[in-house]
Coordinates of C-alpha atoms in Angstrom, one line a residue:
Chain A
M327 CA 3.1 -21.6 42.7
I328 CA 6.7 -22.4 43.4
E329 CA 8.7 -24.8 41.2
V330 CA 12.2 -25.6 42.1
E331 CA 14.2 -27.8 39.7
G332 CA 17.7 -29.2 40.0
L333 CA 18.8 -26.5 42.3
T334 CA 22.5 -26.6 43.0
K335 CA 24.7 -24.1 44.9
Y336 CA 28.4 -24.2 45.5
Y337 CA 30.2 -21.7 47.7
G338 CA 33.6 -21.9 46.0
P339 CA 34.5 -25.6 46.0
S340 CA 32.1 -26.5 49.0
R341 CA 28.7 -27.7 48.2
A342 CA 25.7 -26.1 49.9
I343 CA 22.8 -27.8 48.1
E344 CA 22.8 -30.4 45.4
N345 CA 19.9 -31.0 42.9
V346 CA 17.1 -29.9 45.1
T347 CA 13.8 -30.3 43.4
F348 CA 10.3 -29.7 44.8
S349 CA 7.2 -27.7 44.1
V350 CA 4.6 -26.0 46.2
N351 CA 0.9 -25.6 45.1
R352 CA -1.2 -22.6 45.7
G353 CA -2.5 -22.4 49.3
E354 CA -0.2 -25.2 50.5
V355 CA 2.0 -25.0 53.6
L356 CA 5.3 -26.7 53.1
G357 CA 7.5 -27.6 56.1
F358 CA 11.2 -27.3 55.3
L359 CA 13.2 -29.3 57.8
G360 CA 16.8 -30.0 58.2
P361 CA 19.7 -29.9 60.7
N362 CA 21.9 -26.8 60.9
G363 CA 24.0 -26.2 57.9
S364 CA 22.0 -28.5 55.7
G365 CA 21.2 -25.8 53.1
K366 CA 17.8 -24.6 54.2
T367 CA 18.7 -20.9 54.4
T368 CA 20.7 -21.1 51.2
T369 CA 17.6 -22.5 49.4
M370 CA 15.5 -19.7 50.9
R371 CA 18.0 -17.1 49.8
I372 CA 17.9 -18.3 46.2
L373 CA 14.1 -18.4 46.2
T374 CA 14.0 -14.8 47.4
C375 CA 16.5 -13.7 44.7
F376 CA 19.1 -12.7 47.3
M377 CA 21.7 -15.1 45.8
P378 CA 22.0 -16.8 42.6
A379 CA 22.1 -20.6 42.1
T380 CA 25.0 -22.3 40.5
R381 CA 22.7 -24.6 38.5
G382 CA 18.9 -25.2 38.4
S383 CA 15.9 -23.1 38.0
V384 CA 13.3 -21.5 40.3
R385 CA 9.9 -20.2 39.3
V386 CA 7.7 -18.3 41.7
A387 CA 4.2 -17.4 40.6
G388 CA 5.3 -18.1 37.0
H389 CA 8.4 -15.8 37.1
D390 CA 12.0 -17.0 36.9
V391 CA 14.1 -15.7 39.9
F392 CA 17.1 -15.1 37.6
R393 CA 15.4 -13.4 34.7
N394 CA 12.7 -11.4 36.5
P395 CA 13.7 -11.0 40.1
L396 CA 11.6 -7.8 40.6
E397 CA 8.4 -9.6 39.8
V398 CA 9.3 -12.5 42.0
K399 CA 10.1 -10.3 44.9
K400 CA 6.8 -8.6 44.5
N401 CA 5.1 -11.9 45.1
I402 CA 7.1 -13.0 48.1
G403 CA 6.9 -11.9 51.8
Y404 CA 10.2 -13.0 53.4
L405 CA 11.1 -13.3 57.0
P406 CA 14.9 -13.9 57.0
E407 CA 16.6 -16.0 59.8
N408 CA 17.6 -13.8 62.8
V409 CA 15.2 -11.1 61.6
P410 CA 17.5 -8.2 60.6
L411 CA 15.7 -4.9 61.2
Y412 CA 16.7 -1.2 61.0
T413 CA 17.0 -0.7 64.8
D414 CA 17.2 3.0 64.6
M415 CA 13.7 3.3 63.2
T416 CA 10.3 3.2 65.0
V417 CA 8.1 0.2 64.3
R418 CA 5.6 2.4 62.4
G419 CA 8.4 4.2 60.5
F420 CA 9.9 0.9 59.6
L421 CA 6.7 -0.6 58.3
N422 CA 5.9 2.6 56.4
F423 CA 9.3 2.4 54.7
F424 CA 8.8 -1.1 53.5
A425 CA 5.1 -0.4 52.6
E426 CA 6.4 2.3 50.3
I427 CA 9.0 0.0 48.8
K428 CA 6.5 -2.8 48.2
G429 CA 4.2 -0.3 46.4
V430 CA 1.3 -0.2 48.8
E431 CA -0.9 2.7 47.5
K432 CA -0.5 5.8 49.5
G433 CA -4.2 6.1 50.2
T434 CA -4.5 2.7 51.8
R435 CA -1.0 2.6 53.2
K436 CA -1.9 3.7 56.7
A437 CA -4.9 1.4 57.0
R438 CA -2.8 -1.5 55.7
I439 CA -0.1 -0.9 58.2
D440 CA -2.6 -0.7 61.1
E441 CA -4.1 -3.9 59.8
V442 CA -0.8 -5.9 59.8
M443 CA 0.2 -4.4 63.1
A444 CA -3.0 -5.6 64.7
N445 CA -2.6 -9.1 63.0
C446 CA 0.9 -9.5 64.3
G447 CA 0.2 -8.0 67.7
V448 CA 2.6 -5.0 67.6
E449 CA 0.0 -2.2 67.7
D450 CA 1.0 -1.3 71.2
V451 CA 4.7 -0.6 70.3
G452 CA 4.1 1.4 67.1
D453 CA 6.0 4.4 68.2
K454 CA 8.9 2.6 70.0
L455 CA 12.4 2.4 68.5
I456 CA 13.0 -1.2 67.2
S457 CA 16.3 -1.3 69.1
K458 CA 14.3 -1.1 72.3
L459 CA 12.1 -4.1 71.5
S460 CA 12.4 -7.6 72.8
K461 CA 13.2 -10.5 70.6
G462 CA 9.5 -11.6 70.4
Y463 CA 8.4 -8.2 69.2
R464 CA 11.1 -7.9 66.7
Q465 CA 10.1 -11.3 65.3
R466 CA 6.6 -10.1 64.9
V467 CA 7.7 -6.7 63.3
G468 CA 9.6 -8.8 60.8
L469 CA 6.6 -10.9 60.2
A470 CA 4.4 -7.8 59.7
Q471 CA 6.9 -6.5 57.3
A472 CA 6.5 -9.7 55.2
L473 CA 2.7 -9.3 55.2
L474 CA 2.5 -5.7 54.2
N475 CA 1.6 -6.0 50.5
N476 CA -0.4 -9.1 51.0
P477 CA 1.9 -11.3 48.9
P478 CA 0.7 -14.7 47.6
V479 CA 3.8 -16.4 48.8
L480 CA 5.3 -16.3 52.3
I481 CA 8.7 -17.6 53.1
L482 CA 9.4 -17.8 56.8
D483 CA 12.8 -18.8 58.2
E484 CA 12.3 -20.0 61.7
P485 CA 9.5 -17.6 62.6
T486 CA 8.9 -18.7 66.2
T487 CA 12.4 -18.9 67.7
G488 CA 12.8 -16.6 70.6
L489 CA 9.1 -16.2 71.4
D490 CA 7.3 -17.2 74.6
P491 CA 4.8 -20.0 74.5
R492 CA 1.8 -17.6 74.3
Q493 CA 3.3 -15.7 71.4
I494 CA 4.3 -19.0 69.6
I495 CA 0.6 -20.0 69.7
E496 CA -0.4 -16.6 68.4
I497 CA 2.0 -16.8 65.5
R498 CA 1.0 -20.4 64.7
E499 CA -2.6 -19.2 64.7
L500 CA -1.7 -16.5 62.3
I501 CA 0.1 -18.8 59.9
R502 CA -2.8 -21.2 60.1
R503 CA -5.2 -18.4 59.2
L504 CA -3.1 -17.4 56.3
S505 CA -2.5 -20.9 55.1
G506 CA -5.8 -21.1 53.1
E507 CA -5.1 -18.2 50.7
K508 CA -1.3 -18.1 50.8
T509 CA 1.5 -20.4 49.8
V510 CA 3.8 -20.8 52.7
I511 CA 7.3 -22.3 53.1
L512 CA 8.1 -22.7 56.7
C513 CA 11.7 -23.5 57.7
T514 CA 11.9 -24.6 61.2
H515 CA 13.6 -26.9 63.8
I516 CA 10.5 -27.3 65.8
L517 CA 8.9 -30.5 64.7
P518 CA 5.5 -30.3 66.4
E519 CA 5.0 -27.1 64.6
V520 CA 5.5 -28.8 61.3
E521 CA 3.1 -31.6 62.3
M522 CA 0.6 -28.9 63.4
L523 CA 0.9 -26.5 60.4
C524 CA 2.2 -28.2 57.3
G525 CA 0.4 -30.2 54.8
R526 CA 3.6 -31.5 53.4
V527 CA 7.1 -31.9 54.7
L528 CA 10.4 -31.8 52.9
I529 CA 13.5 -33.0 54.8
I530 CA 16.9 -31.8 53.6
N531 CA 20.2 -33.1 54.8
E532 CA 23.7 -32.2 53.7
G533 CA 22.3 -30.3 50.7
T534 CA 20.0 -33.0 49.3
V535 CA 16.3 -33.8 49.8
V536 CA 16.1 -37.0 51.8
A537 CA 12.3 -37.2 52.2
E538 CA 9.2 -35.5 50.9
D539 CA 5.7 -36.5 52.1
T540 CA 2.8 -35.5 54.3
P541 CA 3.7 -35.6 58.0
E542 CA 1.3 -38.6 58.5
N543 CA 2.9 -40.7 55.7
L544 CA 6.3 -39.8 56.9
T545 CA 5.6 -41.0 60.4
T546 CA 3.9 -44.3 59.3
G547 CA 4.6 -45.2 55.6
L548 CA 8.1 -44.2 55.3
Q549 CA 9.4 -46.1 58.2
R550 CA 11.3 -49.2 57.4
S551 CA 10.1 -51.0 60.5
H552 CA 7.3 -51.1 63.0
R553 CA 7.9 -50.5 66.7
I554 CA 6.0 -52.9 69.0
H555 CA 5.5 -52.6 72.7
L556 CA 5.1 -56.0 74.4
Q557 CA 4.3 -56.9 78.0
V558 CA 5.0 -60.5 78.8
E559 CA 4.7 -62.5 82.0
G560 CA 7.6 -64.9 82.2
P561 CA 11.4 -65.2 82.9
A562 CA 12.8 -62.0 81.6
A563 CA 16.1 -63.2 80.0
E564 CA 14.5 -66.2 78.5
V565 CA 11.7 -64.2 77.0
A566 CA 14.1 -61.7 75.6
A567 CA 16.2 -64.4 73.9
S568 CA 13.2 -66.2 72.5
L569 CA 11.7 -62.9 71.1
E570 CA 14.9 -62.3 69.2
E571 CA 14.7 -65.7 67.5
V572 CA 11.3 -65.0 66.0
P573 CA 11.7 -64.3 62.2
G574 CA 11.1 -60.7 61.3
V575 CA 12.2 -59.2 64.6
L576 CA 15.1 -56.9 64.1
R577 CA 15.9 -55.7 67.6
V578 CA 14.7 -56.3 71.1
K579 CA 15.1 -53.8 74.0
Q580 CA 13.9 -54.6 77.5
S581 CA 12.4 -51.4 78.7
S582 CA 12.7 -50.3 82.3
P583 CA 12.4 -53.4 84.5
P584 CA 9.5 -53.0 86.9
S585 CA 10.1 -53.8 90.6
S586 CA 7.4 -56.4 90.4
G587 CA 5.1 -57.8 87.8
P588 CA 5.6 -58.5 84.1
H589 CA 8.5 -57.1 82.1
S590 CA 8.0 -54.8 79.1
Y591 CA 9.9 -55.0 75.8
D592 CA 10.2 -52.6 72.9
L593 CA 10.7 -54.5 69.6
E594 CA 11.6 -53.4 66.2
V595 CA 10.1 -55.7 63.6
D596 CA 9.9 -55.5 59.8
K597 CA 6.7 -54.1 58.1
S598 CA 4.8 -57.3 57.4
D599 CA 2.2 -58.5 59.8
E600 CA 3.8 -62.0 59.9
A601 CA 6.2 -61.1 62.6
R602 CA 3.4 -60.0 64.9
K603 CA 1.4 -63.2 64.3
A604 CA 4.5 -65.2 64.9
L605 CA 5.4 -63.4 68.1
A606 CA 1.9 -64.0 69.6
R607 CA 2.0 -67.7 68.6
M608 CA 5.4 -68.2 70.1
I609 CA 4.6 -66.6 73.4
V610 CA 1.3 -68.5 73.8
N611 CA 3.1 -71.8 72.8
R612 CA 5.7 -71.2 75.4
G613 CA 3.0 -70.8 78.0
W614 CA 3.9 -67.2 79.0
G615 CA 1.2 -64.6 79.6
L616 CA 0.9 -62.1 76.8
L617 CA -0.5 -59.1 78.6
E618 CA -0.1 -56.3 76.0
M619 CA 0.9 -55.9 72.3
R620 CA 0.6 -52.7 70.5
T621 CA 2.4 -50.8 67.8
I622 CA 4.0 -47.5 68.5
D623 CA 3.8 -44.7 65.9
L624 CA 7.1 -42.9 65.3
S625 CA 6.9 -39.3 65.9
L626 CA 8.0 -36.9 63.2
E627 CA 11.0 -36.3 65.4
D628 CA 12.1 -39.9 65.2
V629 CA 11.7 -40.0 61.5
F630 CA 13.7 -36.9 61.2
V631 CA 16.5 -38.0 63.4
K632 CA 16.5 -41.3 61.7
L633 CA 16.7 -39.9 58.2
V634 CA 19.3 -37.5 59.1
T635 CA 21.5 -39.9 61.0
T636 CA 21.3 -42.9 58.8
E637 CA 22.5 -40.8 55.9
N638 CA 25.6 -40.2 57.9
G639 CA 26.1 -43.9 58.3
G640 CA 25.4 -43.6 62.0
Chain B
M1227 CA 13.0 5.1 40.2
R1228 CA 9.8 4.8 42.3
N1229 CA 11.9 3.7 45.3
F1230 CA 14.5 6.3 45.2
L1231 CA 12.6 8.7 47.6
P1232 CA 11.9 6.2 50.4
I1233 CA 15.5 5.1 50.5
F1234 CA 16.8 8.7 50.4
K1235 CA 14.5 9.7 53.3
K1236 CA 15.3 6.6 55.3
E1237 CA 19.1 7.2 54.9
L1238 CA 18.9 10.9 55.6
A1239 CA 16.9 10.1 58.7
S1240 CA 19.4 7.6 59.9
Y1241 CA 22.2 10.2 59.7
F1242 CA 20.4 12.4 62.1
T1243 CA 18.9 9.7 64.5
S1244 CA 22.3 8.3 65.1
P1245 CA 24.4 11.4 65.9
I1246 CA 26.9 10.9 63.1
A1247 CA 25.7 13.9 61.1
Y1248 CA 25.8 16.3 64.1
I1249 CA 29.3 15.1 65.3
V1250 CA 30.8 15.5 61.8
Y1251 CA 29.2 18.9 61.4
C1252 CA 30.4 20.0 64.8
M1253 CA 34.0 18.9 64.3
F1254 CA 34.1 20.2 60.7
L1255 CA 32.8 23.6 61.7
I1256 CA 35.2 23.9 64.7
I1257 CA 38.2 23.2 62.5
V1258 CA 37.0 25.5 59.7
G1259 CA 36.0 28.1 62.1
Y1260 CA 39.4 28.1 63.7
L1261 CA 41.1 28.4 60.3
F1262 CA 38.8 31.2 59.4
Y1263 CA 39.5 32.9 62.7
S1264 CA 43.3 32.7 62.3
G1265 CA 43.2 33.7 58.6
I1266 CA 41.1 36.8 59.2
S1267 CA 43.1 37.8 62.3
F1268 CA 46.3 37.6 60.3
F1269 CA 44.7 39.5 57.5
S1270 CA 43.5 42.3 59.8
I1271 CA 47.1 42.6 61.2
L1272 CA 48.4 42.9 57.7
S1273 CA 45.7 45.5 56.9
F1274 CA 46.8 47.6 59.9
Q1275 CA 50.5 47.4 58.9
S1276 CA 49.5 48.4 55.4
L1277 CA 48.3 51.8 56.7
N1278 CA 52.1 52.7 56.9
N1279 CA 53.1 50.7 53.9
P1280 CA 51.3 51.5 50.6
N1281 CA 53.2 48.8 48.7
L1282 CA 51.8 46.1 51.0
A1283 CA 48.3 47.5 50.6
Q1284 CA 48.3 47.0 46.9
G1285 CA 48.5 43.2 47.3
L1286 CA 45.8 43.0 49.9
N1287 CA 42.6 41.3 48.9
V1288 CA 40.3 39.6 51.4
T1289 CA 39.1 36.9 49.0
E1290 CA 42.7 36.0 48.0
G1291 CA 44.1 36.4 51.4
V1292 CA 41.5 34.8 53.6
F1293 CA 39.0 32.7 51.5
R1294 CA 41.3 31.1 49.0
P1295 CA 43.5 29.4 51.6
L1296 CA 40.4 28.6 53.7
Y1297 CA 38.7 26.7 50.9
L1298 CA 41.9 24.9 49.9
N1299 CA 42.2 23.8 53.5
M1300 CA 38.6 22.7 53.7
G1301 CA 39.3 20.4 50.7
V1302 CA 41.9 18.8 52.9
I1303 CA 39.7 18.5 55.9
L1304 CA 36.9 17.0 53.8
L1305 CA 39.5 14.3 53.0
L1306 CA 39.4 13.4 56.7
M1307 CA 35.8 13.8 57.3
M1308 CA 34.2 12.2 54.2
P1309 CA 35.1 8.6 55.1
L1310 CA 33.1 9.1 58.3
L1311 CA 30.0 10.0 56.4
T1312 CA 30.3 7.2 53.8
M1313 CA 31.6 4.3 55.8
R1314 CA 28.3 3.1 57.0
L1315 CA 26.3 3.3 53.7
F1316 CA 26.6 -0.4 52.7
A1317 CA 28.9 -1.8 55.4
E1318 CA 26.5 -1.4 58.1
E1319 CA 23.7 -3.1 56.4
K1320 CA 25.9 -6.0 55.4
K1321 CA 27.1 -6.4 59.0
S1322 CA 23.6 -6.3 60.5
G1323 CA 22.1 -8.4 57.8
T1324 CA 19.4 -5.8 56.9
I1325 CA 20.8 -5.8 53.3
E1326 CA 19.1 -9.3 52.9
L1327 CA 15.8 -7.7 54.0
L1328 CA 16.2 -4.8 51.7
L1329 CA 17.3 -6.6 48.6
T1330 CA 14.7 -9.3 48.9
N1331 CA 12.1 -6.6 48.6
P1332 CA 11.0 -5.4 45.2
I1333 CA 13.7 -2.8 44.7
R1334 CA 16.3 -2.2 42.0
D1335 CA 20.0 -1.9 43.0
V1336 CA 20.3 1.4 41.2
E1337 CA 17.5 2.8 43.4
V1338 CA 19.3 1.7 46.6
L1339 CA 22.6 3.1 45.3
L1340 CA 21.3 6.5 44.2
G1341 CA 19.1 6.9 47.3
K1342 CA 22.0 6.3 49.6
Y1343 CA 24.4 8.4 47.5
A1344 CA 21.9 11.3 47.4
A1345 CA 21.3 11.1 51.1
C1346 CA 25.0 11.4 51.8
M1347 CA 25.2 14.3 49.3
A1348 CA 22.4 16.1 51.2
V1349 CA 24.2 15.7 54.4
Y1350 CA 27.3 17.1 52.8
L1351 CA 25.5 20.0 51.2
V1352 CA 24.1 21.1 54.5
M1353 CA 27.7 21.0 55.8
L1354 CA 28.8 23.3 53.0
L1355 CA 26.0 25.7 53.5
L1356 CA 26.8 26.0 57.1
T1357 CA 30.3 27.2 56.2
A1358 CA 28.7 30.0 54.1
L1359 CA 28.4 31.7 57.4
F1360 CA 32.1 32.8 57.2
P1361 CA 31.9 34.8 54.0
A1362 CA 28.5 36.1 55.1
F1363 CA 30.0 37.4 58.3
T1364 CA 32.9 38.9 56.3
T1365 CA 30.6 41.0 54.2
L1366 CA 29.8 42.9 57.4
V1367 CA 33.3 44.1 57.8
G1368 CA 34.7 44.0 54.4
S1369 CA 33.8 43.2 50.7
P1370 CA 34.9 39.8 49.5
E1371 CA 34.3 39.1 45.9
A1372 CA 31.3 36.8 45.1
G1373 CA 32.8 35.2 42.0
P1374 CA 35.7 33.2 43.4
I1375 CA 33.7 32.3 46.5
L1376 CA 30.8 30.9 44.5
S1377 CA 33.3 29.0 42.2
S1378 CA 35.0 27.7 45.3
Y1379 CA 31.7 26.3 46.5
L1380 CA 31.0 24.7 43.1
G1381 CA 34.5 23.2 43.3
L1382 CA 33.9 21.9 46.9
L1383 CA 30.5 20.4 45.8
L1384 CA 32.2 18.5 42.9
L1385 CA 35.1 17.5 45.1
G1386 CA 32.7 16.2 47.7
A1387 CA 30.6 14.4 45.2
S1388 CA 33.7 12.4 43.9
F1389 CA 34.9 11.7 47.5
I1390 CA 31.4 10.5 48.4
A1391 CA 31.4 8.2 45.3
I1392 CA 34.7 6.7 46.3
G1393 CA 33.5 6.1 49.9
T1394 CA 30.3 4.5 48.6
L1395 CA 32.2 2.1 46.4
V1396 CA 34.5 1.1 49.2
S1397 CA 31.6 0.7 51.6
S1398 CA 29.9 -1.7 49.2
L1399 CA 33.0 -4.0 49.2
T1400 CA 33.2 -4.7 52.9
E1401 CA 31.0 -5.3 55.9
N1402 CA 33.4 -3.7 58.3
Q1403 CA 32.9 0.1 58.8
I1404 CA 36.5 0.6 60.1
I1405 CA 37.9 -1.0 57.0
A1406 CA 35.6 1.1 54.8
A1407 CA 36.7 4.2 56.5
A1408 CA 40.4 3.3 56.5
V1409 CA 40.5 2.3 52.8
T1410 CA 38.5 5.4 51.7
F1411 CA 40.8 7.6 53.7
G1412 CA 43.8 6.0 52.1
I1413 CA 42.5 6.4 48.5
L1414 CA 41.6 10.1 49.2
L1415 CA 44.9 10.8 50.7
L1416 CA 46.6 9.2 47.8
L1417 CA 44.6 11.3 45.3
W1418 CA 45.8 14.4 47.3
V1419 CA 49.6 13.6 47.5
I1420 CA 49.9 12.0 44.1
S1421 CA 50.8 15.3 42.5
W1422 CA 53.7 15.9 44.9
S1423 CA 56.0 13.6 42.8
A1424 CA 54.9 15.3 39.5
S1425 CA 57.8 17.7 39.6
F1426 CA 60.5 15.1 39.2
A1427 CA 58.4 12.4 37.4
G1428 CA 59.3 13.6 33.9
P1429 CA 57.0 15.5 31.5
T1430 CA 54.7 12.6 30.5
W1431 CA 54.2 11.1 33.9
G1432 CA 54.2 14.5 35.6
T1433 CA 51.3 15.7 33.6
L1434 CA 49.4 12.5 34.2
L1435 CA 50.0 12.6 38.0
L1436 CA 49.0 16.2 38.1
H1437 CA 45.8 15.3 36.2
L1438 CA 45.0 12.5 38.5
S1439 CA 45.3 14.6 41.7
A1440 CA 41.9 15.5 43.2
T1441 CA 43.3 18.6 45.0
E1442 CA 45.2 19.9 42.0
H1443 CA 41.9 20.3 40.1
F1444 CA 40.4 22.2 42.9
Q1445 CA 43.1 24.9 42.7
N1446 CA 41.4 26.6 39.8
F1447 CA 38.0 26.7 41.5
A1448 CA 39.7 28.4 44.5
K1449 CA 41.2 31.0 42.2
G1450 CA 37.8 31.7 40.7
V1451 CA 38.4 29.8 37.4
V1452 CA 35.7 27.3 36.4
D1453 CA 37.5 25.1 33.8
T1454 CA 35.4 22.3 32.1
Q1455 CA 38.5 20.1 32.4
D1456 CA 38.2 20.2 36.2
V1457 CA 34.4 19.8 36.2
I1458 CA 34.7 16.8 34.0
Y1459 CA 37.5 15.3 36.1
Y1460 CA 35.2 15.3 39.2
L1461 CA 32.1 14.2 37.3
N1462 CA 34.1 11.4 35.7
L1463 CA 35.5 10.2 39.0
S1464 CA 32.0 10.2 40.6
V1465 CA 30.1 8.5 37.8
F1466 CA 32.9 5.9 37.4
C1467 CA 32.9 5.0 41.2
L1468 CA 29.1 4.9 41.3
F1469 CA 29.1 2.6 38.2
L1470 CA 31.6 0.3 39.9
T1471 CA 29.4 0.3 43.0
L1472 CA 26.4 -0.7 41.0
R1473 CA 28.4 -3.5 39.4
S1474 CA 29.6 -4.6 42.9
L1475 CA 25.9 -4.7 44.1
E1476 CA 24.8 -6.5 41.0
S1477 CA 27.5 -9.1 41.2
K1478 CA 25.7 -10.7 44.0
R1479 CA 23.0 -11.7 41.4
W1480 CA 25.4 -13.7 39.3
R1481 CA 28.6 -14.4 41.3
G1482 CA 28.7 -18.0 42.6

């Protein structure tokens, strides 16, 4: 549905994105992650024909964004970051204006507007001026605008910022409902949201793609090490020192010393199972009590922070 | 051109939901009304004096004496008012970011441009129609000639069309409305005073400067003369500025 190849964008001499390549299949929800200034919004703006790329090609629903922008735009519903809206219009007037531009048939226009207003939960503010609306309502009016002509592709740039928890759940529900039939690109900072909604995640940092996989694979497969939680009965300092000597153990951290009872340790070990076997053997041989050993899955947040910071050399 | 009408309606509505249009109408009519009042008062004093002075009476003509200077002055007042109508056209959308929403919808640049331009022209047309009250009122007490008045309105329409085109172009180049207004005002003022140095600029440059002046071309219309040369000048200026605006909008598509 969306094919991006070798996308590069320079603002004058400064690089915004470099050689970004990815594709999104029909009906898929792609999470687009990255720290601020990593080129997320630039990529979205190129996809929606607002800006040209310096190099590379983008095809949306079979149309090239540079050669055939009008067809591309017909196929995309876009919610820009910060949700710019015409604040001097009423919600209904605003939606009617965009329904006309998106070519929604006159006969079905009113019904369609009512439908998206109900879907996005803005039916009770239809006659209010947009300037009088709260951030949450504005966000949903913007989303309603994107859905008006029932486009096959949705590009949402941070759709849930500024919403209260109940509204966030509603919007996520809406995105989940749409995800079967529509292709969605979701730019966000909120990582649990990505884990919840997206079938695939793409992490971008300083303009280049640093990871692309399913959230599950990212949190397990892509890690370079396992994290192990240990509870060992024995002299704390000696145990910690011995643990570090076991081959395959990369780092040992003694976690919050309890007032009484056995100490806990968080270990980082390499991915082979040998390290764990060796650890168990060593503890038993030394005569300490091995009370607990379990692997900890990294959250997507950990992976994200790791990918983004290691690239900086940090 | 399917999207021309929605843009036109939206722009027109926003002139009237924000009080810009009302304020500009109000100030314009106050100033023109004052000029009309002082013109017609002076004319009536002259008329009374001419009762005793037949030589004076021969040169008296309400169209020449009241309306010609009035319309010439209106041209100058437009120069001050027009930037206020045009400054928001693109600058406001760029500032608030709504241009991103608009241009990522299936719409052509030319539709956006013409919709906005036509809306501003409509606002201006209503403003001109409101000033038609003055000649209409004068027919109650005198007999102004229709010809020169109609040609003056044609001239004002063309003059305004070119002023609005210049303002639209400037507004598309900045995201600051004050800058848009100031630059438009500067250009319009320059087009007005550029002919002042024509008398001492030598024959070649003098003719050129006279031809460039937007107000010089209006003189004929105010006299009641519709010369194709003047019509072409205003149409040229309008189309040229609109063309440049379109290029400036399109440049976003290819400029890195």
